[in-house]
Amino acid sequence: MGAQLRVYRRRIRATKATAKITRAMELIAATRITKAQRAAEAAGPYAREITRAVSALASRVTDHPLLTEAENPTRAAVLVITSDKGLAGAYSTNVIKEAEALTQLLREQGKEVLTYMVGRKGAAFYKFRDRKVEESWEGFTERPTYAHAQEIGSALMERFSQDTAEGGVDEIHVVSTEFVSMLTQRAGAVRALPLEVEEVEAEELEESHGGQALPLYEFEPSAEEVLDQLLPQYVVNRIYASLLESAASQQASRRAAMKAATDNAEELVKNLTSLANQARQAEITNEISEIVGGADALSGSSAGSE
């Protein structure tokens, strides 16, 4: 067998082995997407109801610290949610780009930016560039729990409750990835604090209350004290929702990346097989030519001896 043919066949075997691995990773990611979507859907009802309760409270309380913007904000915290593992396409890269753009915007507004990181990929990016990270969390980006969100939320809200002269922040922003569909995941940034209470859409009202207005609540002991207890839970819930959306987006991006890798490997096998066949045909043709040439030389030698 010719040396070139051996090279092609060795590359074909290696590429087929790689395709098996990427195919397996694609199937695993597809399974985890379903679990991540179910977790996000399960957290949906609580998120909707706490949003409605906070909306009702915000309509009665207008001067709460978590609802009031600072006159001259000087420092902002940015929570960036990336992944712990690679092989997920541009998932972490898109989040980091969004965080970089937000950081640049905040600095142009004269604000100092404090970065909080979720995921090893983002932490490695900042460490490689010798950038400071106030605090980081790793190891749970694929399967986040409410306890993880509470830990992150507590750290951020503790910083927000401090005075800026003592190292506190005036704003908290969250950069994460929204799961739009299996094919589309969108990186974006939202401001978590000061709180921007979302309005309940008319469709939700019709679905849950038959089109009636927002229900009236009676607050004990007072709306202000209830808001003190409810707002931290609302912020933690938003962080939890971002973690769940990011987990689903990460798996969808990994599935797409592994599918593309598998398709490319299969295409490469086809091309290498074609080249191997051509090399084999050239080798056979060369062998036939040598046999025919040898036969002609032999017959010519026999004729000359006669």
CSV table of C-alpha atoms in Angstrom, one decimal:
chain,number,residue,atom,x,y,z
A,1,MET,CA,0.0,0.0,0.0
A,2,GLY,CA,1.3,3.5,-0.9
A,3,ALA,CA,2.3,6.0,1.7
A,4,GLN,CA,-0.3,8.5,0.6
A,5,LEU,CA,-3.1,6.0,0.8
A,6,ARG,CA,-2.0,5.1,4.4
A,7,VAL,CA,-2.2,8.7,5.4
A,8,TYR,CA,-5.7,9.2,4.0
A,9,ARG,CA,-7.0,6.0,5.7
A,10,ARG,CA,-5.4,7.0,9.0
A,11,ARG,CA,-7.1,10.5,8.8
A,12,ILE,CA,-10.4,8.9,7.9
A,13,ARG,CA,-10.3,6.7,11.0
A,14,ALA,CA,-9.4,9.6,13.3
A,15,THR,CA,-12.1,11.8,11.8
A,16,LYS,CA,-14.8,9.1,12.2
A,17,ALA,CA,-13.7,8.7,15.9
A,18,THR,CA,-14.1,12.5,16.4
A,19,ALA,CA,-17.5,12.4,14.7
A,20,LYS,CA,-18.7,9.7,17.2
A,21,ILE,CA,-17.6,11.9,20.1
A,22,THR,CA,-19.3,15.1,18.8
A,23,ARG,CA,-22.5,13.1,18.0
A,24,ALA,CA,-22.6,11.8,21.5
A,25,MET,CA,-22.1,15.3,22.9
A,26,GLU,CA,-24.9,16.6,20.7
A,27,LEU,CA,-27.3,14.0,22.0
A,28,ILE,CA,-26.3,14.7,25.6
A,29,ALA,CA,-26.8,18.5,25.1
A,30,ALA,CA,-30.2,17.8,23.5
A,31,THR,CA,-31.3,15.9,26.6
A,32,ARG,CA,-30.1,18.6,28.9
A,33,ILE,CA,-31.9,21.3,27.0
A,34,THR,CA,-35.2,19.6,27.8
A,35,LYS,CA,-34.4,19.4,31.5
A,36,ALA,CA,-33.3,23.1,31.6
A,37,GLN,CA,-36.4,24.2,29.8
A,38,ARG,CA,-38.6,22.3,32.3
A,39,ALA,CA,-36.7,24.0,35.2
A,40,ALA,CA,-37.3,27.4,33.7
A,41,GLU,CA,-41.0,26.7,33.1
A,42,ALA,CA,-41.4,25.3,36.6
A,43,ALA,CA,-40.0,28.6,38.0
A,44,GLY,CA,-42.3,30.7,35.8
A,45,PRO,CA,-45.5,30.8,37.9
A,46,TYR,CA,-43.7,32.0,41.0
A,47,ALA,CA,-41.9,34.6,39.0
A,48,ARG,CA,-45.2,35.9,37.6
A,49,GLU,CA,-46.9,36.1,40.9
A,50,ILE,CA,-44.1,37.8,42.7
A,51,THR,CA,-43.9,40.3,39.9
A,52,ARG,CA,-47.6,41.1,40.3
A,53,ALA,CA,-47.2,41.5,44.1
A,54,VAL,CA,-44.2,43.8,43.7
A,55,SER,CA,-46.1,45.8,41.0
A,56,ALA,CA,-49.0,46.3,43.5
A,57,LEU,CA,-46.5,47.4,46.2
A,58,ALA,CA,-44.6,49.7,43.9
A,59,SER,CA,-47.9,51.5,43.1
A,60,ARG,CA,-48.2,52.4,46.8
A,61,VAL,CA,-44.6,53.1,47.7
A,62,THR,CA,-42.5,55.5,45.6
A,63,ASP,CA,-39.6,56.5,47.8
A,64,HIS,CA,-38.1,53.0,48.6
A,65,PRO,CA,-34.3,52.9,48.3
A,66,LEU,CA,-34.5,49.9,45.8
A,67,LEU,CA,-36.9,51.9,43.6
A,68,THR,CA,-35.2,55.3,43.7
A,69,GLU,CA,-32.2,56.1,41.5
A,70,ALA,CA,-29.3,58.0,42.9
A,71,GLU,CA,-29.0,61.6,41.8
A,72,ASN,CA,-25.3,61.2,40.8
A,73,PRO,CA,-24.5,57.4,40.5
A,74,THR,CA,-20.8,56.8,40.6
A,75,ARG,CA,-20.4,53.1,40.9
A,76,ALA,CA,-22.1,50.1,39.2
A,77,ALA,CA,-21.9,46.4,39.7
A,78,VAL,CA,-22.1,44.1,36.6
A,79,LEU,CA,-23.0,40.4,37.0
A,80,VAL,CA,-21.8,38.4,34.0
A,81,ILE,CA,-23.2,34.8,33.5
A,82,THR,CA,-21.0,32.6,31.3
A,83,SER,CA,-20.4,28.9,31.2
A,84,ASP,CA,-18.1,26.5,33.1
A,85,LYS,CA,-17.2,24.4,30.0
A,86,GLY,CA,-16.4,25.0,26.4
A,87,LEU,CA,-17.5,23.4,23.2
A,88,ALA,CA,-20.6,25.7,23.2
A,89,GLY,CA,-19.9,27.8,20.2
A,90,ALA,CA,-20.0,31.5,20.7
A,91,TYR,CA,-22.1,31.3,23.9
A,92,SER,CA,-19.6,32.7,26.4
A,93,THR,CA,-18.0,35.0,23.8
A,94,ASN,CA,-21.3,36.7,23.1
A,95,VAL,CA,-22.0,37.3,26.8
A,96,ILE,CA,-18.5,38.7,27.4
A,97,LYS,CA,-18.9,41.0,24.3
A,98,GLU,CA,-22.1,42.3,25.8
A,99,ALA,CA,-20.5,42.8,29.1
A,100,GLU,CA,-17.6,44.7,27.6
A,101,ALA,CA,-20.0,47.0,25.7
A,102,LEU,CA,-22.0,47.7,28.9
A,103,THR,CA,-18.8,48.3,30.8
A,104,GLN,CA,-17.6,50.8,28.2
A,105,LEU,CA,-21.0,52.6,28.3
A,106,LEU,CA,-21.0,52.8,32.1
A,107,ARG,CA,-17.5,54.2,32.1
A,108,GLU,CA,-18.4,56.8,29.5
A,109,GLN,CA,-21.1,57.9,32.0
A,110,GLY,CA,-18.5,58.4,34.6
A,111,LYS,CA,-19.2,55.3,36.7
A,112,GLU,CA,-16.7,52.9,38.2
A,113,VAL,CA,-17.6,49.3,37.2
A,114,LEU,CA,-17.2,46.3,39.6
A,115,THR,CA,-17.4,43.0,37.8
A,116,TYR,CA,-19.0,39.9,39.4
A,117,MET,CA,-18.6,36.7,37.4
A,118,VAL,CA,-20.5,33.4,37.1
A,119,GLY,CA,-18.7,30.6,35.1
A,120,ARG,CA,-15.1,29.5,34.6
A,121,LYS,CA,-15.0,30.8,31.0
A,122,GLY,CA,-15.6,34.4,32.0
A,123,ALA,CA,-13.3,34.2,35.0
A,124,ALA,CA,-10.5,32.8,32.8
A,125,PHE,CA,-11.1,35.6,30.3
A,126,TYR,CA,-10.6,38.3,32.9
A,127,LYS,CA,-7.8,36.5,34.6
A,128,PHE,CA,-5.8,36.2,31.4
A,129,ARG,CA,-6.2,39.9,30.8
A,130,ASP,CA,-5.3,40.7,34.4
A,131,ARG,CA,-8.7,42.3,35.1
A,132,LYS,CA,-10.1,42.5,38.6
A,133,VAL,CA,-13.2,40.4,39.5
A,134,GLU,CA,-14.9,41.3,42.8
A,135,GLU,CA,-16.3,37.9,43.3
A,136,SER,CA,-16.9,34.8,41.1
A,137,TRP,CA,-19.0,31.6,41.3
A,138,GLU,CA,-18.2,28.4,39.4
A,139,GLY,CA,-19.3,24.8,39.0
A,140,PHE,CA,-23.1,25.1,38.6
A,141,THR,CA,-23.9,26.9,35.4
A,142,GLU,CA,-25.4,23.8,33.7
A,143,ARG,CA,-27.6,23.0,36.7
A,144,PRO,CA,-28.2,26.2,38.8
A,145,THR,CA,-30.4,26.0,41.9
A,146,TYR,CA,-32.3,28.7,43.8
A,147,ALA,CA,-29.6,28.4,46.6
A,148,HIS,CA,-27.0,29.6,44.0
A,149,ALA,CA,-29.2,32.6,43.1
A,150,GLN,CA,-29.6,33.4,46.8
A,151,GLU,CA,-25.9,33.4,47.4
A,152,ILE,CA,-25.3,35.7,44.4
A,153,GLY,CA,-28.2,37.9,45.2
A,154,SER,CA,-27.1,38.3,48.8
A,155,ALA,CA,-23.6,39.4,47.8
A,156,LEU,CA,-24.9,41.9,45.3
A,157,MET,CA,-27.6,43.4,47.5
A,158,GLU,CA,-25.2,43.7,50.4
A,159,ARG,CA,-23.0,45.8,48.2
A,160,PHE,CA,-26.0,47.8,47.0
A,161,SER,CA,-27.2,48.6,50.5
A,162,GLN,CA,-23.8,50.1,51.4
A,163,ASP,CA,-23.0,53.7,51.0
A,164,THR,CA,-20.8,54.5,47.9
A,165,ALA,CA,-18.3,56.1,50.2
A,166,GLU,CA,-17.9,52.7,51.9
A,167,GLY,CA,-17.5,50.8,48.7
A,168,GLY,CA,-21.2,50.3,47.9
A,169,VAL,CA,-22.7,50.6,44.4
A,170,ASP,CA,-25.6,52.6,43.0
A,171,GLU,CA,-26.6,50.2,40.3
A,172,ILE,CA,-26.6,46.5,39.6
A,173,HIS,CA,-26.7,45.1,36.0
A,174,VAL,CA,-27.0,41.5,34.9
A,175,VAL,CA,-25.6,40.3,31.6
A,176,SER,CA,-26.9,36.9,30.6
A,177,THR,CA,-28.3,34.9,27.6
A,178,GLU,CA,-32.0,34.7,26.8
A,179,PHE,CA,-33.3,31.4,25.5
A,180,VAL,CA,-35.5,32.4,22.5
A,181,SER,CA,-35.6,29.0,20.7
A,182,MET,CA,-33.5,26.0,20.0
A,183,LEU,CA,-31.8,27.9,17.2
A,184,THR,CA,-31.7,31.4,18.7
A,185,GLN,CA,-30.1,32.5,22.0
A,186,ARG,CA,-29.7,36.2,22.6
A,187,ALA,CA,-27.1,37.8,24.9
A,188,GLY,CA,-28.4,40.9,26.6
A,189,ALA,CA,-28.1,43.2,29.7
A,190,VAL,CA,-30.8,44.3,32.2
A,191,ARG,CA,-30.6,46.6,35.2
A,192,ALA,CA,-31.7,44.7,38.3
A,193,LEU,CA,-31.3,47.6,40.8
A,194,PRO,CA,-32.6,50.3,41.2
A,195,LEU,CA,-35.6,48.1,40.5
A,196,GLU,CA,-37.5,48.6,37.2
A,197,VAL,CA,-40.8,46.9,38.0
A,198,GLU,CA,-42.2,45.3,34.9
A,199,GLU,CA,-45.8,45.8,33.9
A,200,VAL,CA,-48.1,42.8,33.7
A,201,GLU,CA,-49.3,42.3,30.1
A,202,ALA,CA,-53.0,42.3,29.3
A,203,GLU,CA,-52.8,38.7,28.0
A,204,GLU,CA,-51.5,37.5,31.4
A,205,LEU,CA,-54.4,39.3,33.1
A,206,GLU,CA,-56.9,37.6,30.8
A,207,GLU,CA,-55.4,34.2,31.4
A,208,SER,CA,-55.1,34.4,35.1
A,209,HIS,CA,-57.9,36.7,36.2
A,210,GLY,CA,-60.3,36.7,33.3
A,211,GLY,CA,-59.3,40.2,32.1
A,212,GLN,CA,-59.9,41.8,35.5
A,213,ALA,CA,-57.7,44.5,36.9
A,214,LEU,CA,-54.7,43.8,39.2
A,215,PRO,CA,-56.1,42.4,42.5
A,216,LEU,CA,-56.1,44.7,45.5
A,217,TYR,CA,-53.8,43.6,48.4
A,218,GLU,CA,-54.0,44.5,52.0
A,219,PHE,CA,-50.5,44.8,53.5
A,220,GLU,CA,-49.6,44.0,57.1
A,221,PRO,CA,-48.0,45.6,58.9
A,222,SER,CA,-47.4,48.2,56.1
A,223,ALA,CA,-46.6,48.3,52.4
A,224,GLU,CA,-43.1,49.7,53.1
A,225,GLU,CA,-42.2,46.8,55.5
A,226,VAL,CA,-43.6,44.2,53.2
A,227,LEU,CA,-41.6,45.7,50.3
A,228,ASP,CA,-38.5,45.5,52.4
A,229,GLN,CA,-39.0,41.7,52.6
A,230,LEU,CA,-40.4,41.1,49.1
A,231,LEU,CA,-37.9,43.1,47.0
A,232,PRO,CA,-34.8,41.1,47.9
A,233,GLN,CA,-36.7,37.9,47.0
A,234,TYR,CA,-37.8,39.5,43.7
A,235,VAL,CA,-34.2,40.4,42.8
A,236,VAL,CA,-33.0,36.9,43.7
A,237,ASN,CA,-35.8,35.4,41.6
A,238,ARG,CA,-34.7,37.5,38.6
A,239,ILE,CA,-31.1,36.3,39.0
A,240,TYR,CA,-32.4,32.7,39.3
A,241,ALA,CA,-34.4,33.2,36.1
A,242,SER,CA,-31.3,34.5,34.3
A,243,LEU,CA,-29.3,31.5,35.5
A,244,LEU,CA,-32.0,29.1,34.2
A,245,GLU,CA,-32.3,30.9,30.9
A,246,SER,CA,-28.5,30.9,30.5
A,247,ALA,CA,-28.3,27.2,31.3
A,248,ALA,CA,-30.9,26.3,28.6
A,249,SER,CA,-29.1,28.7,26.2
A,250,GLN,CA,-25.7,27.1,26.9
A,251,GLN,CA,-27.0,23.6,26.1
A,252,ALA,CA,-28.7,24.8,22.9
A,253,SER,CA,-25.6,26.5,21.8
A,254,ARG,CA,-23.5,23.4,22.6
A,255,ARG,CA,-25.9,21.2,20.7
A,256,ALA,CA,-25.7,23.4,17.6
A,257,ALA,CA,-21.9,23.5,17.8
A,258,MET,CA,-21.6,19.8,18.2
A,259,LYS,CA,-24.1,19.2,15.3
A,260,ALA,CA,-22.0,21.5,13.1
A,261,ALA,CA,-18.8,19.7,14.2
A,262,THR,CA,-20.4,16.3,13.4
A,263,ASP,CA,-21.6,17.5,10.0
A,264,ASN,CA,-18.2,18.9,9.2
A,265,ALA,CA,-16.5,15.6,10.2
A,266,GLU,CA,-18.8,13.6,8.0
A,267,GLU,CA,-18.2,15.9,5.1
A,268,LEU,CA,-14.4,15.6,5.7
A,269,VAL,CA,-14.7,11.8,5.7
A,270,LYS,CA,-16.4,11.9,2.3
A,271,ASN,CA,-13.7,14.1,0.9
A,272,LEU,CA,-10.9,12.0,2.4
A,273,THR,CA,-12.6,8.8,1.1
A,274,SER,CA,-12.7,10.3,-2.4
A,275,LEU,CA,-9.0,11.2,-2.2
A,276,ALA,CA,-8.2,7.8,-0.9
A,277,ASN,CA,-10.1,6.2,-3.8
A,278,GLN,CA,-8.2,8.4,-6.2
A,279,ALA,CA,-4.9,7.4,-4.6
A,280,ARG,CA,-5.8,3.7,-4.8
A,281,GLN,CA,-6.9,4.0,-8.4
A,282,ALA,CA,-3.6,5.8,-9.2
A,283,GLU,CA,-1.7,3.0,-7.4
A,284,ILE,CA,-3.6,0.3,-9.3
A,285,THR,CA,-3.0,2.1,-12.6
A,286,ASN,CA,0.7,2.4,-11.8
A,287,GLU,CA,0.9,-1.3,-10.9
A,288,ILE,CA,-0.9,-2.3,-14.2
A,289,SER,CA,1.4,-0.1,-16.1
A,290,GLU,CA,4.4,-1.7,-14.5
A,291,ILE,CA,3.0,-5.2,-15.3
A,292,VAL,CA,2.3,-4.3,-18.9
A,293,GLY,CA,5.7,-2.7,-19.3
A,294,GLY,CA,7.4,-5.7,-17.8
A,295,ALA,CA,5.4,-8.0,-20.1
A,296,ASP,CA,6.3,-6.0,-23.1
A,297,ALA,CA,10.0,-6.0,-22.1
A,298,LEU,CA,9.9,-9.7,-21.6
A,299,SER,CA,8.2,-10.4,-24.9
A,300,GLY,CA,10.7,-8.1,-26.7
A,301,SER,CA,13.6,-9.9,-25.0
A,302,SER,CA,12.2,-13.2,-26.1
A,303,ALA,CA,11.7,-12.1,-29.7
A,304,GLY,CA,15.3,-10.7,-29.9
A,305,SER,CA,16.8,-14.0,-28.6
A,306,GLU,CA,14.9,-15.9,-31.3
